[in-house]
Amino acid sequence: MAIFNYVIKIIISVCSIIGYKGESLAAPLLVTCLKKMEYRGYDSVGIGTINDGKVSVRKGVGRVEDVDSNLLLRVLPGRIGIGHTRWATHGKVTEKNAHPHTSCNGEIAVVHNGIIQNYSELKSKLMRKGHIFRSETDSEVIAHLLEEDYVSSGDLRGAVLNTAKKLTGAFSFIAAFSDGTIAGARFDEPLIVGISNDGYYISSDVIGFLNYTDRAIFLDNRDIVILKGSEMEMISFDGAPVMRPVTQVAWEFGGIDKGTYAHYTIKEINEQVETIFKSGKGQEDKIEQVSELLKSAPFVYFTGSGTSYHCALVAKALLSKYGRRKSDAIMSSEFQYLVNDIEPDPVIVAISQSGETADVLEVVKKAKPLGSKIISIVNVPTSSLARLSDISISMNCGPEIGVAATKSFTSQLTILYAIIDRLSGGVIGLENQRTKLQNAVKELVEGQKLIEQIANEIKNAKDIYVLGRSIHYPIALEGALKIKELSYVHAEGIPAGELKHGPLALIDKNSCVLVLNPNDSTFDDVKANAHEIKARGASLIGIGSSPSDVYDRFIAIPEVDEVLLPILEVIPFQVIAYYLALEKNANPDYPRNLAKSVTVK
Ligand code: M6R
């Protein structure tokens, strides 16, 4: 099989699954792999190994390191095994609901990522046949389905095929059988085989096995891999053999270690000095193609979720002001219901760090058959979204491990600036200002001491409001999102002009208000809003280039052309949110209840 040089980032999903079969002891390897992947799902963890024809499982609630030290996951015997970190979707966070799940006869163990939509119907049927379920999860049906088929037919391959075909939803699973076979199946969730000198890995994420091998096979949808004896077989759900190329994976820059930083989040905030400078570089051809497409498109839709949606809002404003093109920005979780009623033959620009967000994929899958052209901006060039797109531009900002999107936001923004700059004949002048922009980012990340102090001063605020007008309003939304997800403080982004239409009623001396007050056409109006807030006794923090007495504290944004301000303005919010999380003793890398990428609707 050919080996291609390929640069990849991260495949991301809600839970992580990993399997190993080779010459080394499986359990210690699996524990290390799971630690690498747990940034995506982290409420419970488990491992199952096969030794002398016996399946052994240990699992528990908590982080990999804690569960391993309590239950000694790593001492499970055998050179074949599977592992899982869970982010609960079906069933509470309990030891019973943690994976692996086993069949009634205890001879099959299964780990699963995704959602089985028809699980309750399958479960009822299996229960009627006498299967006993021990968890509340959707995943457990896989173990019983495999058992039901395998016990009656004695055909392991057939059992895996039949089981995969019975499931609906989005899933990837790995099953370990007491005879030493491991099988994985993929449908709408990533699954990758790693080939090392001493064995095979099957994983939801290359990061899982990248310490041991950089040779990977990215399975396609409806692919099954079976590792039996020393053989690897790849087939599709209809049983036909499939061939997939071996890819040599490499990190373009930056590692997945925290280095000297306390957390990934602050590392990734600091990395923006480099990532903003590099965004879009080396992809000028694609930027040109996309700008031509947007120029001739009857209508453009920008879409994304969370932070990526905030980027879409900025892009819409820029395209209208500088490109004079009609467009809309619609969050993907809503857009999927509108797809049938959109303008004819549009271009859809789908923005997603992971390229695996279910809502975004849903929009694209619905819009594509109706004739929409799909452009994507992703950080994972091998992601499902990139594969579904007509043109995909990579953020190239290196792996983003912190759950909060930081450097990916400024990278996606910069790429959209580059596209709209191109389309509008260079009126934004991004390229001439890259170095200035980079120095400004440097100044901001180096100014963290003041922001740390501010975070300390506002740590007891129950509610934080973030105000902005015009193109700064999406940054107010993004700033509030960062604060709420990292520090668990209620925060709301508000268009400053709407204050008097309602939100002002909330403001009193206990409120904390952050105000985006740049030196542009919004300056006077926003300052007037700041005075109205001040008159109600709230504490006020201004963010802009012209300090004023109205503000109790002021965070200075370095001078750049006003069009570029949104790229810089978000950085103080990322830093405030990070330090607020520390003040609250929350782990900024792993906010409670959240996963890095939401691959379920
Ligand atoms: O991978 P995506 O960009 O598609 O993810 C979209 C959102 O889930 C993501 O931006 C989320 O809102 C972040 N946690 C925000 O920090």
XYZ file of C-alpha atoms and ligand atoms in Angstrom:
617
model
C 0.000 0.000 0.000
C 1.212 3.482 -0.807
C 2.371 5.693 2.041
C 1.413 9.326 1.569
C 2.949 12.192 3.392
C 0.101 14.003 4.999
C -0.216 16.708 7.594
C -2.998 16.149 10.026
C -4.310 17.696 13.204
C -6.899 16.108 15.425
C -9.945 13.989 14.850
C -12.342 14.916 17.540
C -15.422 13.346 18.992
C -17.434 13.328 22.181
C -15.949 10.127 23.650
C -12.679 8.466 22.781
C -12.210 4.836 21.858
C -9.002 2.893 21.374
C -8.044 -0.710 20.709
C -4.674 -2.468 20.592
C -3.551 -5.898 19.435
C 0.131 -6.694 19.239
C 3.228 -7.885 21.016
C 3.230 -5.408 23.918
C 1.091 -5.541 27.045
C -2.128 -3.795 26.069
C -3.333 -2.182 29.314
C -0.410 0.202 30.040
C -0.421 1.265 26.375
C -4.158 1.884 26.421
C -3.913 3.970 29.608
C -1.297 6.191 27.946
C -3.370 6.480 24.771
C -6.506 7.403 26.736
C -4.649 10.124 28.634
C -3.759 11.704 25.305
C -7.366 11.640 24.171
C -9.270 12.499 27.321
C -9.509 16.201 26.480
C -12.609 15.326 24.469
C -14.619 13.401 26.994
C -13.715 12.865 30.565
C -16.347 11.833 33.020
C -15.410 8.147 33.202
C -12.957 5.664 31.830
C -12.538 1.944 31.321
C -10.362 -0.757 29.833
C -11.033 -4.353 28.747
C -8.324 -6.850 27.861
C -8.232 -10.398 26.557
C -5.870 -12.921 28.096
C -5.969 -16.726 27.806
C -9.434 -16.571 26.266
C -10.829 -14.479 29.101
C -12.227 -10.934 28.959
C -11.347 -8.705 31.955
C -12.860 -5.251 32.428
C -12.117 -2.444 34.882
C -13.889 0.894 34.753
C -14.804 3.818 36.945
C -15.853 7.449 37.221
C -13.242 10.202 36.944
C -10.147 11.156 34.998
C -7.891 8.474 33.502
C -5.124 9.136 36.003
C -7.440 8.885 39.013
C -9.311 5.811 37.856
C -6.010 4.152 36.975
C -4.525 4.833 40.389
C -7.688 3.633 42.171
C -8.423 0.550 40.068
C -5.013 -0.189 38.569
C -6.302 -0.333 35.027
C -2.764 -0.778 33.776
C -2.249 -4.162 35.418
C -4.972 -5.926 33.421
C -3.244 -8.827 31.656
C -2.987 -9.501 27.925
C -1.687 -8.133 24.657
C -5.127 -7.364 23.255
C -7.430 -4.716 24.644
C -9.837 -1.831 24.228
C -10.321 1.407 26.158
C -12.714 4.319 26.438
C -13.101 7.757 27.956
C -16.731 8.765 28.293
C -18.672 11.988 28.056
C -22.148 10.939 29.091
C -24.972 11.154 26.555
C -27.262 8.245 27.512
C -27.295 7.454 31.198
C -25.752 9.116 34.217
C -22.073 9.312 35.019
C -21.702 6.010 36.884
C -19.332 3.077 36.940
C -22.043 0.873 35.377
C -22.503 3.249 32.457
C -18.766 3.552 31.820
C -17.410 1.466 28.931
C -16.461 -1.255 28.030
C -19.830 -2.986 28.082
C -19.895 -6.752 27.937
C -22.206 -9.377 26.495
C -24.221 -11.631 28.829
C -21.709 -14.465 28.454
C -18.868 -12.049 29.205
C -16.994 -13.042 26.050
C -17.384 -9.814 24.120
C -16.461 -6.319 25.318
C -17.394 -3.174 23.426
C -16.443 0.508 23.462
C -18.491 2.974 21.473
C -18.441 6.609 20.417
C -21.519 8.387 19.084
C -25.224 7.783 19.485
C -27.303 4.730 18.587
C -30.656 6.246 17.683
C -32.596 2.982 17.541
C -31.135 1.551 20.740
C -34.351 1.347 22.733
C -36.100 -0.663 20.018
C -33.043 -2.964 19.728
C -32.811 -3.244 23.508
C -36.466 -4.300 23.842
C -36.005 -6.998 21.216
C -32.829 -8.279 22.871
C -34.466 -8.282 26.313
C -37.342 -10.326 24.930
C -34.706 -12.837 23.816
C -33.385 -12.984 27.379
C -30.456 -10.564 27.277
C -29.778 -8.809 30.546
C -28.682 -5.197 30.394
C -26.492 -3.754 33.120
C -26.262 -0.124 32.057
C -28.528 2.725 30.945
C -26.436 3.384 27.847
C -27.311 3.069 24.198
C -23.875 1.497 23.642
C -24.556 -1.736 25.501
C -26.867 -2.979 22.731
C -23.804 -3.478 20.532
C -22.320 -6.115 22.864
C -25.621 -8.016 23.027
C -26.278 -7.780 19.276
C -22.817 -9.190 18.575
C -23.392 -11.988 21.084
C -26.830 -12.852 19.710
C -25.499 -13.205 16.175
C -22.142 -14.816 17.020
C -23.567 -17.423 19.380
C -26.170 -18.549 16.853
C -23.947 -18.461 13.731
C -20.414 -18.989 15.052
C -19.416 -16.457 12.381
C -17.601 -13.538 14.005
C -17.157 -11.568 10.778
C -20.862 -11.954 9.960
C -21.827 -10.918 13.480
C -19.862 -7.676 13.179
C -21.359 -6.944 9.760
C -24.915 -7.680 10.830
C -24.559 -5.666 14.022
C -23.141 -2.625 12.243
C -26.004 -2.740 9.741
C -28.663 -2.909 12.454
C -27.522 0.317 14.134
C -28.826 3.730 13.150
C -27.372 7.058 14.249
C -23.716 8.004 14.236
C -21.240 5.583 15.697
C -17.868 3.994 15.739
C -17.253 0.989 17.933
C -14.511 -1.468 18.751
C -15.316 -4.947 19.999
C -12.873 -7.350 21.619
C -13.732 -11.067 21.507
C -12.457 -13.700 23.931
C -10.784 -15.541 21.017
C -8.441 -12.564 20.666
C -10.113 -10.881 17.687
C -10.684 -7.139 17.664
C -13.125 -5.522 15.244
C -13.974 -1.876 14.604
C -16.810 -0.336 12.588
C -17.385 3.242 11.519
C -20.528 5.142 10.559
C -20.438 8.964 10.695
C -17.882 8.956 13.531
C -14.148 8.783 12.911
C -12.144 5.557 13.215
C -8.491 5.200 12.349
C -6.145 2.211 12.284
C -2.570 2.792 13.458
C 0.132 0.425 12.234
C 3.178 0.145 14.482
C 6.148 -2.195 14.466
C 4.675 -4.302 17.227
C 0.974 -4.294 16.425
C -2.184 -2.484 15.405
C -4.222 0.281 17.018
C -7.815 1.209 16.255
C -8.765 4.649 17.506
C -11.222 7.510 17.245
C -8.286 9.924 17.094
C -4.727 9.677 15.765
C -3.550 11.529 18.844
C -4.322 8.342 20.742
C -1.544 6.340 19.102
C 0.727 9.044 17.700
C 3.295 8.304 20.430
C 3.713 4.821 19.005
C 3.250 5.199 15.273
C 2.645 7.836 12.625
C 1.318 5.356 10.041
C -2.439 5.464 9.869
C -5.355 4.255 7.801
C -8.387 6.562 7.902
C -11.420 4.332 7.554
C -14.281 5.578 5.415
C -17.894 5.588 6.421
C -19.353 2.065 6.496
C -15.915 0.472 6.823
C -15.166 -2.419 9.147
C -11.720 -3.559 10.237
C -11.101 -6.984 11.737
C -7.832 -7.951 13.417
C -7.800 -11.736 13.683
C -4.611 -13.657 14.437
C -1.898 -11.614 12.752
C -4.142 -10.619 9.834
C -5.972 -7.352 9.214
C -9.084 -7.452 7.050
C -10.982 -4.374 5.863
C -14.496 -4.726 4.488
C -17.493 -2.509 3.950
C -20.865 -2.988 5.639
C -21.945 -5.070 2.627
C -19.039 -7.462 3.167
C -16.967 -6.449 0.114
C -13.207 -6.007 0.679
C -12.010 -2.379 0.773
C -8.529 -0.895 0.362
C -7.606 2.337 2.115
C -4.241 4.054 1.759
C -1.735 4.213 4.584
C -1.118 7.821 5.493
C 1.951 9.132 7.243
C 0.684 11.603 9.793
C 2.674 14.490 11.171
C 1.989 17.561 13.251
C 2.568 20.645 11.223
C 3.792 22.610 14.173
C 3.322 22.650 17.898
C 2.950 19.499 19.897
C 0.227 18.277 22.121
C 2.289 18.723 25.232
C 1.617 21.672 27.502
C 5.313 22.504 27.590
C 5.974 24.940 30.406
C 2.368 26.159 30.526
C 0.013 25.237 33.348
C -2.824 24.537 30.928
C -3.412 23.958 27.231
C -5.814 26.902 27.160
C -3.197 29.474 28.114
C -0.652 27.817 25.833
C -3.093 28.086 22.953
C -3.933 31.718 23.798
C -0.220 32.540 23.681
C 0.307 30.631 20.447
C -1.861 33.185 18.658
C 1.212 35.349 18.164
C 2.303 32.742 15.604
C -0.980 31.293 14.434
C -2.572 34.588 13.388
C 0.540 35.419 11.414
C 0.441 32.096 9.581
C -3.308 31.719 8.989
C -4.084 31.203 5.337
C -0.439 31.304 4.294
C 0.429 28.686 1.683
C -3.232 28.384 0.722
C -3.395 31.450 -1.487
C -4.716 29.414 -4.428
C -7.683 28.184 -2.440
C -8.300 31.644 -1.005
C -8.377 32.976 -4.557
C -10.769 30.216 -5.689
C -13.087 30.818 -2.753
C -13.106 34.580 -3.261
C -14.050 34.041 -6.930
C -16.840 31.689 -5.888
C -18.202 34.167 -3.348
C -18.009 36.947 -5.914
C -20.183 35.093 -8.396
C -22.519 33.413 -5.884
C -26.162 34.541 -5.938
C -26.122 34.314 -2.146
C -23.662 33.319 0.560
C -24.464 31.661 3.872
C -21.936 31.495 6.681
C -22.625 28.846 9.282
C -21.038 27.273 12.354
C -21.696 26.529 16.010
C -20.583 28.317 19.170
C -17.373 30.201 18.561
C -17.366 29.290 14.877
C -20.807 30.878 14.562
C -19.446 34.106 16.061
C -16.806 34.024 13.349
C -19.604 33.612 10.795
C -21.240 36.792 12.116
C -18.030 38.788 11.627
C -17.622 37.320 8.124
C -21.125 38.386 7.128
C -20.468 41.945 8.288
C -17.156 42.076 6.412
C -18.593 40.627 3.215
C -21.354 43.178 3.205
C -19.138 46.168 3.995
C -16.070 45.355 1.910
C -17.331 42.837 -0.620
C -20.759 44.395 -1.169
C -22.240 40.885 -1.367
C -25.503 39.648 0.058
C -25.045 37.051 2.752
C -26.410 35.714 5.983
C -24.882 34.074 9.043
C -27.017 31.351 10.587
C -26.064 29.097 13.472
C -25.908 25.513 12.280
C -28.247 24.139 14.942
C -30.993 26.360 13.434
C -29.859 26.408 9.822
C -30.485 22.667 9.393
C -34.235 23.320 9.654
C -34.146 26.124 7.066
C -32.080 24.454 4.375
C -35.053 23.633 2.167
C -36.107 27.286 2.065
C -32.826 29.016 1.337
C -31.891 31.128 -1.692
C -31.190 29.061 -4.846
C -27.641 27.879 -5.695
C -25.932 29.483 -2.734
C -22.399 29.080 -1.505
C -22.316 27.822 2.067
C -19.220 28.634 4.078
C -19.137 26.149 6.949
C -16.729 27.051 9.749
C -15.614 24.431 12.252
C -12.445 23.837 14.232
C -13.018 20.110 14.447
C -14.865 19.569 11.194
C -16.880 16.984 13.106
C -19.634 19.102 14.704
C -22.895 17.260 14.067
C -24.999 20.398 13.526
C -22.636 21.766 10.902
C -22.422 18.407 9.131
C -26.204 18.168 9.139
C -26.503 21.505 7.310
C -23.943 20.471 4.725
C -25.436 17.031 4.172
C -28.873 18.537 3.626
C -27.730 21.473 1.469
C -25.306 19.677 -0.821
C -27.845 17.550 -2.709
C -29.905 20.715 -3.293
C -27.070 22.229 -5.310
C -25.240 24.344 -2.727
C -21.498 24.714 -3.108
C -19.740 23.924 0.155
C -16.671 25.790 1.336
C -15.251 24.847 4.689
C -12.719 26.342 7.039
C -11.490 23.631 9.386
C -8.535 22.831 11.596
C -8.608 19.129 10.770
C -8.028 18.594 7.057
C -9.031 14.922 7.297
C -12.325 15.709 9.049
C -15.757 14.742 7.783
C -16.562 18.369 6.947
C -13.382 18.820 4.917
C -14.178 15.647 2.999
C -17.721 16.780 2.240
C -16.622 20.196 0.954
C -15.990 21.405 -2.577
C -13.116 23.488 -1.254
C -11.698 23.251 2.244
C -9.215 25.693 3.734
C -7.215 24.587 6.741
C -6.758 26.837 9.769
C -3.298 25.319 10.258
C -3.177 26.517 13.835
C -2.028 23.200 15.282
C -3.919 20.997 17.682
C -6.333 22.853 19.936
C -6.757 20.744 23.044
C -8.446 23.205 25.420
C -12.215 22.817 25.147
C -12.604 26.566 24.715
C -11.875 27.658 21.187
C -9.148 30.315 21.281
C -6.492 30.224 18.586
C -8.875 28.480 16.176
C -11.218 31.495 16.384
C -8.560 34.027 15.461
C -7.232 31.720 12.738
C -10.622 31.217 11.144
C -11.270 34.954 11.365
C -7.952 35.783 9.716
C -8.654 33.361 6.860
C -12.054 34.960 6.268
C -10.402 38.382 6.292
C -7.961 37.098 3.665
C -10.794 35.790 1.464
C -12.857 38.977 1.706
C -9.757 41.113 1.207
C -9.032 39.238 -2.004
C -12.631 39.484 -3.174
C -12.740 43.220 -2.556
C -9.501 43.976 -4.400
C -7.345 44.372 -1.297
C -9.280 47.138 0.498
C -8.647 45.496 3.862
C -4.911 45.311 3.214
C -4.408 42.306 5.477
C -1.071 41.223 4.059
C 0.528 44.637 4.561
C -0.558 44.590 8.165
C 0.346 41.029 9.181
C 3.480 42.048 11.073
C 1.688 44.910 12.800
C -1.110 42.553 13.716
C 1.360 40.007 15.045
C 3.087 42.631 17.208
C -0.286 43.730 18.533
C -1.193 40.149 19.480
C 2.183 39.854 21.207
C 1.540 43.030 23.175
C -1.866 41.732 24.254
C -0.709 38.314 25.405
C 2.209 39.913 27.205
C -0.216 42.194 29.055
C -1.737 39.311 30.990
C -0.768 40.654 34.422
C -3.322 43.471 34.277
C -6.000 41.101 33.047
C -5.167 38.633 35.822
C -5.731 41.472 38.318
C -9.019 42.381 36.684
C -10.118 38.748 36.862
C -9.328 38.783 40.564
C -11.374 41.973 41.055
C -14.444 40.653 39.267
C -14.292 37.093 40.550
C -17.349 37.486 42.764
C -19.577 38.935 40.057
C -22.733 36.879 39.647
C -23.459 38.274 36.201
C -21.148 39.721 33.598
C -22.418 41.652 30.600
C -20.339 42.262 27.502
C -21.362 45.110 25.225
C -20.405 45.906 21.652
C -21.866 47.481 18.558
C -21.603 46.673 14.866
C -18.752 44.279 14.025
C -17.767 44.225 17.706
C -21.063 42.684 18.771
C -20.019 39.152 17.661
C -16.888 39.654 19.777
C -19.116 40.574 22.727
C -20.949 37.276 22.165
C -17.677 35.386 21.924
C -16.275 37.128 25.013
C -19.356 36.171 27.019
C -19.168 32.578 25.743
C -15.550 32.304 26.868
C -16.394 33.636 30.324
C -19.390 31.372 30.859
C -17.780 28.168 29.628
C -14.483 28.574 31.480
C -15.533 30.263 34.731
C -19.200 29.167 35.041
C -20.189 32.788 35.687
C -23.343 33.878 33.924
C -22.232 36.134 31.075
C -24.211 37.694 28.238
C -23.170 39.484 25.089
C -25.480 42.398 24.360
C -25.607 44.798 21.405
C -24.925 48.064 23.234
C -27.672 49.852 21.332
C -30.255 47.423 22.716
C -29.432 48.276 26.302
C -32.247 50.779 26.710
C -34.658 48.363 25.060
C -34.550 46.032 28.036
C -31.236 44.803 29.433
C -30.600 48.084 31.307
C -33.194 46.870 33.801
C -30.663 44.262 34.941
C -27.896 46.713 35.688
C -27.224 47.767 39.282
C -24.240 48.257 41.561
C -23.587 44.523 41.635
C -23.265 44.210 37.867
C -19.993 43.909 36.048
C -19.990 45.207 32.489
C -17.228 44.861 29.917
C -17.554 47.356 27.095
C -15.963 47.120 23.654
C -15.344 50.775 22.910
C -13.018 51.008 19.897
C -12.123 54.200 18.057
C -14.443 53.763 15.120
C -17.914 54.878 14.129
C -19.321 53.187 17.238
C -17.096 55.102 19.675
C -19.418 57.919 20.832
C -22.551 55.815 21.006
C -20.839 53.102 23.043
C -19.315 55.670 25.374
C -22.757 57.128 25.968
C -23.947 53.621 26.864
C -21.032 53.292 29.276
C -22.171 56.480 31.056
C -25.711 55.122 31.346
C -24.346 51.989 32.979
C -22.031 53.973 35.244
C -25.023 56.017 36.434
C -26.564 52.747 37.700
C -23.485 52.009 39.815
C -22.131 49.008 37.883
C -18.409 48.363 37.653
C -17.168 49.058 34.169
C -14.227 47.725 32.232
C -13.489 49.364 28.906
C -11.678 47.695 26.011
C -10.423 49.955 23.250
C -7.745 52.490 22.391
C -8.967 55.674 24.145
C -9.119 55.327 27.940
C -11.803 57.363 29.656
C -12.779 58.232 33.229
C -16.053 56.437 32.771
C -14.209 53.131 33.055
C -12.976 51.700 36.361
C -10.437 49.665 34.446
C -9.293 49.890 30.859
C -7.678 47.274 28.641
C -5.810 48.928 25.783
C -6.005 47.385 22.335
C -2.889 48.214 20.286
C -3.371 50.462 17.255
C -4.208 48.627 14.014
C -6.569 49.493 11.177
C -10.050 49.485 12.644
C -11.222 46.692 10.351
C -8.784 44.311 12.052
C -9.854 45.165 15.610
C -12.179 42.152 16.116
C -9.193 39.793 15.748
C -7.451 41.544 18.629
C -10.431 42.385 20.820
C -11.237 38.774 21.574
C -7.870 38.065 23.170
C -8.468 39.942 26.463
C -11.693 37.961 26.898
C -9.867 34.683 26.429
C -7.357 35.743 29.064
C -10.013 37.043 31.491
C -11.966 33.802 31.142
C -8.821 31.762 31.768
C -7.897 33.643 34.959
C -11.496 33.706 36.166
C -11.506 29.905 35.832
C -8.372 29.742 37.980
C -9.978 32.072 40.552
C -12.934 29.679 40.705
C -10.713 26.604 40.964
C -12.161 25.334 37.711
C -9.954 23.506 35.234
C -9.900 25.798 32.187
C -8.924 22.977 29.838
C -11.853 20.773 30.739
C -15.001 22.797 31.561
C -17.681 20.721 33.229
C -20.377 19.205 30.992
C -18.615 20.242 27.793
C -16.670 18.308 25.203
C -14.227 19.639 22.680
C -16.419 18.796 19.782
C -20.095 18.053 19.759
C -20.576 15.187 17.351
C -24.135 14.553 18.496
C -27.149 16.806 17.921
O -15.321 22.330 16.203
P -16.318 23.442 15.999
O -15.688 24.744 15.670
O -17.374 23.070 14.991
O -17.045 23.592 17.393
C -18.138 24.448 17.534
C -18.483 24.702 18.972
O -18.868 23.513 19.609
C -17.308 25.323 19.727
O -16.898 26.513 19.155
C -17.700 25.586 21.196
O -18.672 26.578 21.253
C -16.447 25.963 21.984
N -16.408 25.220 23.204
C -16.379 27.407 22.298
O -15.256 27.737 23.039
